[in-house]
CSV table of C-alpha atoms (C1' of nucleotides) in Angstrom, one decimal:
chain,number,residue,atom,x,y,z
G,11,MET,CA,-31.3,1.1,-4.6
G,12,SER,CA,-29.6,0.8,-1.2
G,13,ALA,CA,-28.2,-2.7,-0.7
G,14,ARG,CA,-28.4,-4.4,2.7
G,15,LEU,CA,-25.0,-4.9,4.0
G,16,ASP,CA,-24.0,-6.3,7.4
G,17,GLU,CA,-21.1,-5.3,9.6
G,18,ILE,CA,-18.6,-7.7,7.9
G,19,ASP,CA,-19.6,-6.4,4.4
G,20,ARG,CA,-18.8,-2.9,5.5
G,21,LYS,CA,-15.5,-3.9,7.0
G,22,ILE,CA,-14.6,-5.6,3.7
G,23,LEU,CA,-15.6,-2.5,1.7
G,24,ALA,CA,-13.5,-0.4,4.0
G,25,GLU,CA,-10.4,-2.6,3.4
G,26,LEU,CA,-11.0,-2.6,-0.3
G,27,GLN,CA,-11.3,1.2,-0.4
G,28,GLU,CA,-8.1,1.6,1.6
G,29,ASP,CA,-6.1,-0.9,-0.4
G,30,ALA,CA,-7.5,-3.0,-3.1
G,31,GLU,CA,-4.3,-4.9,-3.6
G,32,GLN,CA,-4.5,-6.9,-0.4
G,33,SER,CA,-4.9,-10.6,-0.6
G,34,LEU,CA,-8.1,-12.3,0.4
G,35,ASP,CA,-6.3,-13.9,3.3
G,36,GLU,CA,-5.3,-10.5,4.7
G,37,ILE,CA,-8.7,-9.0,4.3
G,38,ALA,CA,-10.3,-12.1,5.9
G,39,ARG,CA,-7.9,-11.9,8.9
G,40,LYS,CA,-8.6,-8.2,9.4
G,41,VAL,CA,-12.4,-8.6,9.3
G,42,GLY,CA,-12.4,-11.7,11.4
G,43,SER,CA,-13.5,-14.2,8.8
G,44,SER,CA,-11.9,-16.5,6.3
G,45,LYS,CA,-11.2,-16.6,2.6
G,46,THR,CA,-14.3,-18.3,1.2
G,47,PRO,CA,-17.0,-16.2,2.8
G,48,VAL,CA,-15.0,-13.0,2.1
G,49,TRP,CA,-14.6,-14.0,-1.5
G,50,ASN,CA,-18.3,-14.8,-1.8
G,51,ARG,CA,-19.3,-11.5,-0.2
G,52,ILE,CA,-17.0,-9.6,-2.6
G,53,ARG,CA,-18.4,-11.4,-5.6
G,54,ARG,CA,-22.0,-10.6,-4.5
G,55,MET,CA,-21.2,-7.0,-3.9
G,56,LYS,CA,-19.7,-6.7,-7.4
G,57,GLU,CA,-22.8,-8.3,-8.9
G,58,ALA,CA,-25.1,-6.0,-6.9
G,59,GLY,CA,-23.1,-3.0,-8.2
G,60,VAL,CA,-22.0,-1.9,-4.7
G,61,ILE,CA,-18.4,-2.4,-5.9
G,62,ARG,CA,-18.2,-0.7,-9.3
G,63,ARG,CA,-14.7,-1.3,-10.3
G,64,GLN,CA,-11.1,-1.3,-9.2
G,65,THR,CA,-8.7,1.4,-10.3
G,66,ALA,CA,-5.3,2.8,-9.9
G,67,ILE,CA,-5.1,6.3,-8.4
G,68,LEU,CA,-2.4,8.4,-10.1
G,69,ASP,CA,-0.6,11.5,-8.9
G,70,PRO,CA,-1.7,14.5,-11.0
G,71,GLU,CA,1.5,16.4,-10.4
G,72,SER,CA,3.7,13.6,-11.6
G,73,LEU,CA,1.7,13.6,-14.9
G,74,GLY,CA,2.2,17.4,-15.2
G,75,LEU,CA,-1.5,18.2,-14.4
G,76,GLU,CA,-0.8,21.1,-12.1
G,77,ALA,CA,-4.0,23.1,-12.4
G,78,CYS,CA,-7.4,22.2,-11.1
G,79,PHE,CA,-10.5,24.4,-11.7
G,80,PHE,CA,-14.0,24.2,-10.3
G,81,VAL,CA,-16.3,25.7,-12.9
G,82,LEU,CA,-19.7,27.2,-12.0
G,83,ILE,CA,-22.1,27.4,-15.0
G,84,ARG,CA,-25.3,29.3,-15.4
G,85,THR,CA,-27.3,28.8,-18.6
G,86,SER,CA,-30.4,30.4,-20.0
G,87,GLU,CA,-31.1,27.3,-22.2
G,88,HIS,CA,-33.0,24.5,-20.6
G,89,GLU,CA,-34.2,22.6,-23.7
G,90,ALA,CA,-33.7,18.9,-24.0
G,91,ASP,CA,-31.5,19.3,-27.1
G,92,TRP,CA,-29.2,21.8,-25.6
G,93,GLN,CA,-28.8,19.7,-22.5
G,94,ARG,CA,-28.0,16.6,-24.5
G,95,ARG,CA,-25.3,18.4,-26.5
G,96,PHE,CA,-23.9,19.9,-23.3
G,97,LEU,CA,-23.7,16.5,-21.5
G,98,GLU,CA,-22.1,14.8,-24.5
G,99,THR,CA,-19.5,17.5,-24.6
G,100,LEU,CA,-18.7,17.0,-21.0
G,101,ARG,CA,-18.5,13.3,-21.2
G,102,ALA,CA,-16.3,13.4,-24.2
G,103,ARG,CA,-13.7,15.6,-22.6
G,104,PRO,CA,-11.2,13.7,-20.4
G,105,GLU,CA,-10.1,16.8,-18.5
G,106,VAL,CA,-13.6,17.0,-17.0
G,107,LEU,CA,-13.3,14.7,-14.0
G,108,GLU,CA,-16.6,15.6,-12.4
G,109,ALA,CA,-19.8,17.2,-13.6
G,110,HIS,CA,-23.0,17.7,-11.6
G,111,ARG,CA,-26.3,19.3,-12.4
G,112,LEU,CA,-27.3,21.5,-9.5
G,113,ALA,CA,-30.4,22.8,-7.7
G,114,GLY,CA,-30.5,26.6,-7.4
G,115,ASP,CA,-29.3,29.5,-9.4
G,116,ILE,CA,-26.1,27.8,-10.5
G,117,ASP,CA,-27.0,25.1,-13.0
G,118,TYR,CA,-23.8,23.1,-13.3
G,119,ILE,CA,-20.5,22.5,-11.5
G,120,LEU,CA,-17.5,20.9,-13.1
G,121,LYS,CA,-14.1,19.8,-11.8
G,122,VAL,CA,-11.5,20.2,-14.5
G,123,ARG,CA,-7.8,19.0,-14.3
G,124,VAL,CA,-5.4,20.4,-16.8
G,125,LYS,CA,-1.7,21.2,-17.2
G,126,ASN,CA,-1.9,24.9,-16.7
G,127,ALA,CA,-4.1,28.0,-17.1
G,128,ARG,CA,-3.6,28.0,-20.8
G,129,ALA,CA,-4.9,24.4,-21.1
G,130,TYR,CA,-7.9,25.5,-19.2
G,131,ASP,CA,-8.6,28.3,-21.6
G,132,THR,CA,-8.4,25.9,-24.5
G,133,PHE,CA,-11.0,23.8,-22.8
G,134,TYR,CA,-13.1,26.8,-22.0
G,135,GLN,CA,-13.1,28.1,-25.6
G,136,ALA,CA,-14.0,24.7,-26.9
G,137,LEU,CA,-16.9,24.4,-24.4
G,138,ILE,CA,-18.5,27.8,-25.2
G,139,SER,CA,-18.0,27.3,-28.9
G,140,GLN,CA,-20.0,24.1,-28.7
G,141,VAL,CA,-22.9,25.1,-26.5
G,142,LYS,CA,-24.4,28.4,-25.5
G,143,ILE,CA,-23.7,29.3,-21.9
G,144,HIS,CA,-25.0,32.3,-20.0
G,145,ASN,CA,-22.4,32.7,-17.3
G,146,VAL,CA,-19.2,31.0,-16.2
G,147,THR,CA,-17.1,31.4,-13.1
G,148,ALA,CA,-13.9,29.5,-12.8
G,149,LEU,CA,-12.5,28.8,-9.3
G,150,LEU,CA,-8.8,28.0,-9.3
G,151,SER,CA,-7.5,25.6,-6.7
G,152,MET,CA,-4.4,26.7,-5.0
G,153,GLU,CA,-4.0,23.7,-2.8
G,154,GLU,CA,-5.6,20.3,-2.7
G,155,ILE,CA,-6.3,19.9,1.0
G,156,LYS,CA,-8.1,16.6,0.6
G,157,SER,CA,-8.9,14.3,-2.2
G,158,GLU,CA,-10.6,11.1,-1.2
G,159,THR,CA,-12.1,8.3,-3.2
G,160,ALA,CA,-13.2,6.3,-0.2
G,161,LEU,CA,-16.9,6.8,0.8
G,162,PRO,CA,-17.8,7.0,4.4
G,163,LEU,CA,-19.2,3.6,5.7
A,515,MET,CA,7.9,16.8,-9.8
A,516,SER,CA,6.7,15.7,-13.2
A,517,ALA,CA,8.1,12.2,-14.0
A,518,ARG,CA,9.4,11.3,-17.4
A,519,LEU,CA,7.2,8.6,-18.9
A,520,ASP,CA,7.4,7.1,-22.3
A,521,GLU,CA,4.6,6.0,-24.5
A,522,ILE,CA,4.4,2.5,-23.0
A,523,ASP,CA,4.3,3.8,-19.5
A,524,ARG,CA,1.3,6.0,-20.4
A,525,LYS,CA,-0.4,3.1,-22.0
A,526,ILE,CA,0.1,1.0,-18.9
A,527,LEU,CA,-1.3,3.8,-16.7
A,528,ALA,CA,-4.3,4.1,-19.0
A,529,GLU,CA,-5.0,0.4,-18.6
A,530,LEU,CA,-4.6,0.5,-14.8
A,531,GLN,CA,-6.9,3.5,-14.6
A,532,GLU,CA,-9.5,1.7,-16.6
A,533,ASP,CA,-9.3,-1.6,-14.8
A,534,ALA,CA,-6.7,-2.4,-12.2
A,535,GLU,CA,-7.8,-6.0,-11.9
A,536,GLN,CA,-6.4,-7.0,-15.3
A,537,SER,CA,-3.6,-9.5,-15.3
A,538,LEU,CA,-0.1,-8.5,-16.2
A,539,ASP,CA,-0.4,-10.7,-19.3
A,540,GLU,CA,-3.4,-8.8,-20.5
A,541,ILE,CA,-1.9,-5.4,-20.0
A,542,ALA,CA,1.3,-6.6,-21.6
A,543,ARG,CA,-0.6,-7.8,-24.7
A,544,LYS,CA,-2.5,-4.5,-25.0
A,545,VAL,CA,0.5,-2.3,-24.7
A,546,GLY,CA,2.6,-4.5,-27.0
A,547,SER,CA,5.1,-5.7,-24.5
A,548,SER,CA,5.5,-8.6,-22.2
A,549,LYS,CA,5.0,-9.5,-18.5
A,550,THR,CA,8.4,-8.7,-16.9
A,551,PRO,CA,9.0,-5.3,-18.5
A,552,VAL,CA,5.4,-4.3,-17.7
A,553,TRP,CA,5.9,-5.5,-14.1
A,554,ASN,CA,9.1,-3.5,-13.7
A,555,ARG,CA,7.6,-0.4,-15.1
A,556,ILE,CA,4.7,-0.6,-12.8
A,557,ARG,CA,7.0,-1.2,-9.8
A,558,ARG,CA,9.1,1.9,-10.8
A,559,MET,CA,6.0,4.0,-11.2
A,560,LYS,CA,4.8,3.0,-7.8
A,561,GLU,CA,8.1,3.8,-6.2
A,562,ALA,CA,8.2,7.2,-8.0
A,563,GLY,CA,4.7,8.0,-6.7
A,564,VAL,CA,3.1,8.2,-10.1
A,565,ILE,CA,0.8,5.4,-9.0
A,566,ARG,CA,-0.4,6.3,-5.6
A,567,ARG,CA,-2.5,3.3,-4.7
A,568,GLN,CA,-5.1,0.9,-5.9
A,569,THR,CA,-8.6,1.2,-4.7
A,570,ALA,CA,-12.2,-0.1,-5.1
A,571,ILE,CA,-14.7,2.4,-6.4
A,572,LEU,CA,-18.0,2.0,-4.6
A,573,ASP,CA,-21.5,3.1,-5.6
A,574,PRO,CA,-22.7,5.9,-3.3
A,575,GLU,CA,-26.4,5.1,-3.9
A,576,SER,CA,-26.0,1.5,-2.9
A,577,LEU,CA,-24.5,2.7,0.4
A,578,GLY,CA,-27.4,5.0,1.0
A,579,LEU,CA,-25.3,8.1,0.3
A,580,GLU,CA,-27.9,9.9,-1.8
A,581,ALA,CA,-26.9,13.5,-1.3
A,582,CYS,CA,-23.9,15.3,-2.6
A,583,PHE,CA,-23.1,19.0,-1.8
A,584,PHE,CA,-20.5,21.4,-3.1
A,585,VAL,CA,-19.8,23.9,-0.3
A,586,LEU,CA,-18.4,27.3,-1.1
A,587,ILE,CA,-16.8,28.9,1.9
A,588,ARG,CA,-15.7,32.5,2.6
A,589,THR,CA,-13.9,33.3,5.8
A,590,SER,CA,-12.6,36.4,7.4
A,591,GLU,CA,-10.0,34.6,9.4
A,592,HIS,CA,-6.7,34.0,7.7
A,593,GLU,CA,-4.4,33.2,10.7
A,594,ALA,CA,-2.3,30.2,10.8
A,595,ASP,CA,-3.9,28.8,13.8
A,596,TRP,CA,-7.4,29.1,12.4
A,597,GLN,CA,-6.4,27.5,9.2
A,598,ARG,CA,-4.7,24.6,11.0
A,599,ARG,CA,-7.9,23.8,12.9
A,600,PHE,CA,-10.0,24.2,9.8
A,601,LEU,CA,-7.9,21.7,7.8
A,602,GLU,CA,-7.8,19.3,10.7
A,603,THR,CA,-11.6,19.4,10.9
A,604,LEU,CA,-11.9,18.7,7.2
A,605,ARG,CA,-9.4,15.9,7.2
A,606,ALA,CA,-11.1,14.2,10.2
A,607,ARG,CA,-14.5,14.2,8.6
A,608,PRO,CA,-15.0,11.2,6.2
A,609,GLU,CA,-18.0,12.8,4.5
A,610,VAL,CA,-15.7,15.5,3.1
A,611,LEU,CA,-14.4,13.8,-0.1
A,612,GLU,CA,-12.7,16.8,-1.5
A,613,ALA,CA,-11.4,20.1,-0.1
A,614,HIS,CA,-9.5,22.8,-2.0
A,615,ARG,CA,-8.1,26.2,-1.0
A,616,LEU,CA,-9.0,28.6,-3.8
A,617,ALA,CA,-7.7,31.8,-5.3
A,618,GLY,CA,-10.2,34.6,-5.4
A,619,ASP,CA,-13.1,35.8,-3.2
A,620,ILE,CA,-14.3,32.3,-2.3
A,621,ASP,CA,-11.7,30.8,0.0
A,622,TYR,CA,-12.5,27.1,0.0
A,623,ILE,CA,-14.6,24.5,-1.8
A,624,LEU,CA,-15.7,21.2,-0.4
A,625,LYS,CA,-17.4,18.2,-1.9
A,626,VAL,CA,-19.4,16.4,0.7
A,627,ARG,CA,-21.2,13.1,0.4
A,628,VAL,CA,-24.0,12.3,2.9
A,629,LYS,CA,-27.2,10.3,3.3
A,630,ASN,CA,-29.6,13.2,3.0
A,631,ALA,CA,-30.1,16.9,3.7
A,632,ARG,CA,-30.4,16.3,7.4
A,633,ALA,CA,-27.0,14.6,7.5
A,634,TYR,CA,-25.6,17.6,5.7
A,635,ASP,CA,-27.0,19.9,8.3
A,636,THR,CA,-25.4,17.8,11.0
A,637,PHE,CA,-22.1,18.2,9.2
A,638,TYR,CA,-22.6,21.9,8.7
A,639,GLN,CA,-23.5,22.5,12.3
A,640,ALA,CA,-20.4,20.6,13.5
A,641,LEU,CA,-18.2,22.6,11.1
A,642,ILE,CA,-19.3,26.0,12.1
A,643,SER,CA,-19.2,25.1,15.8
A,644,GLN,CA,-15.6,24.2,15.4
A,645,VAL,CA,-14.3,27.1,13.3
A,646,LYS,CA,-15.5,30.6,12.6
A,647,ILE,CA,-16.7,30.9,9.0
A,648,HIS,CA,-17.9,34.1,7.4
A,649,ASN,CA,-20.1,32.8,4.7
A,650,VAL,CA,-21.2,29.4,3.4
A,651,THR,CA,-23.1,28.5,0.2
A,652,ALA,CA,-24.2,24.9,-0.3
A,653,LEU,CA,-24.8,23.7,-3.8
A,654,LEU,CA,-26.9,20.6,-4.0
A,655,SER,CA,-26.2,18.1,-6.7
A,656,MET,CA,-29.4,16.9,-8.5
A,657,GLU,CA,-27.6,14.6,-10.9
A,658,GLU,CA,-24.1,13.2,-11.2
A,659,ILE,CA,-23.4,13.7,-14.9
A,660,LYS,CA,-19.8,12.4,-14.7
A,661,SER,CA,-17.6,11.1,-11.9
A,662,GLU,CA,-14.2,10.1,-13.2
A,663,THR,CA,-11.1,9.0,-11.2
A,664,ALA,CA,-9.0,8.5,-14.4
A,665,LEU,CA,-6.7,11.4,-15.2
A,666,PRO,CA,-6.2,12.4,-18.8
A,667,LEU,CA,-2.9,11.1,-20.2
W,146,DA,C1',15.7,-2.7,-21.0
W,147,DG,C1',13.5,-7.1,-22.7
W,148,DT,C1',12.9,-12.4,-23.1
W,149,DG,C1',11.8,-17.0,-21.2
W,150,DA,C1',11.3,-19.9,-17.9
W,151,DA,C1',10.8,-21.3,-13.1
W,152,DA,C1',8.8,-21.1,-8.6
W,153,DT,C1',5.8,-19.4,-5.3
W,154,DG,C1',1.5,-17.8,-3.9
W,155,DC,C1',-3.1,-16.6,-4.7
W,156,DA,C1',-7.8,-16.8,-6.7
W,157,DC,C1',-11.5,-19.4,-7.6
W,158,DA,C1',-14.5,-23.5,-7.6
W,159,DA,C1',-16.2,-27.6,-5.9
W,160,DT,C1',-17.1,-30.4,-1.9
W,161,DT,C1',-18.2,-31.2,2.6
W,162,DC,C1',-19.7,-30.0,7.2
F,262,DG,C1',-23.3,-19.8,5.9
F,263,DA,C1',-18.4,-21.3,6.7
F,264,DA,C1',-14.1,-24.6,6.5
F,265,DT,C1',-11.2,-27.5,3.6
F,266,DT,C1',-9.0,-29.0,-0.3
F,267,DG,C1',-7.3,-28.8,-4.9
F,268,DT,C1',-6.4,-26.9,-9.6
F,269,DG,C1',-4.9,-23.5,-12.6
F,270,DC,C1',-3.5,-19.1,-13.4
F,271,DA,C1',-1.0,-14.8,-12.0
F,272,DT,C1',2.7,-12.7,-9.8
F,273,DT,C1',7.2,-12.4,-8.8
F,274,DT,C1',12.1,-13.7,-9.3
F,275,DC,C1',16.2,-15.1,-11.8
F,276,DA,C1',19.4,-16.1,-15.5
F,277,DC,C1',20.4,-14.7,-19.9
F,278,DT,C1',20.5,-11.5,-24.0
DNA sequence: AGTGAAATGCACAATTC
DNA sequence: GAATTGTGCATTTCACT
């Protein structure tokens, strides 16, 4: 699964992670190459799935999304059908920004962005009404110390 | 802090979140407007900080980053100096993708992306050698069910 | 705040080295 | 695998409504 990338590929990825609006010329200059090879490398990395997509990062506060919760979930159900419904519910809900299945005694963790505590409760009620859940702990974020989309290269 | 945005602004943001590579013409067509007004709205939203930046989303697996941990941290130290050093450490470490200060008995949560369990241990050892931490629980992700950068509008 | 058009610049492709 | 050139499209600006 891991693609073979050389030093220049990694530099290009670093630039694209930092600012995807830069022109090819700028990127080429910074990585010490020129337009065409950089363009070809980017195209290949998109085809290989190394570069998934390009997106705009928005400011949650500006959109009135002032509450962020991490939700730890324990369940007693481990059947295929239960899991399918649970995953569908998570994927369908736009306030769920992240969802992971975990090893250990906590089964799932979610990251949920909402307007306020009341909006979280609405989400929570909807979730437990749709799938049976044994135990839920919500951790409320007081301060976002770091929020990074750039992966370490 | 919350900006006033009309229906067209929100539609533009939705398009940019989904695919920031689209041309102005395409976005304009989809939101039922035309090039110039869309361009002006985007510029204003960038100035207002609603749109923070534009970035490439990379595939962690392709980069060999196959392990993802959520780290729950309890500390006994709550002095300003300790906190400053702790935050600096987190911000300096590129494998820390998210860090939040929490309400409740768990003080911090981190999301950490690394190559493997050994790389996590290296990070962990570095962290506890730099700042005194009372209690750490690492939750290992087995499966990324959802990973979304797009905020709900 | 939106339209239409005009100009600049860039992305992309083909060709050549 | 990289440089050069060229075409067309996208971005950006402006004049007008």
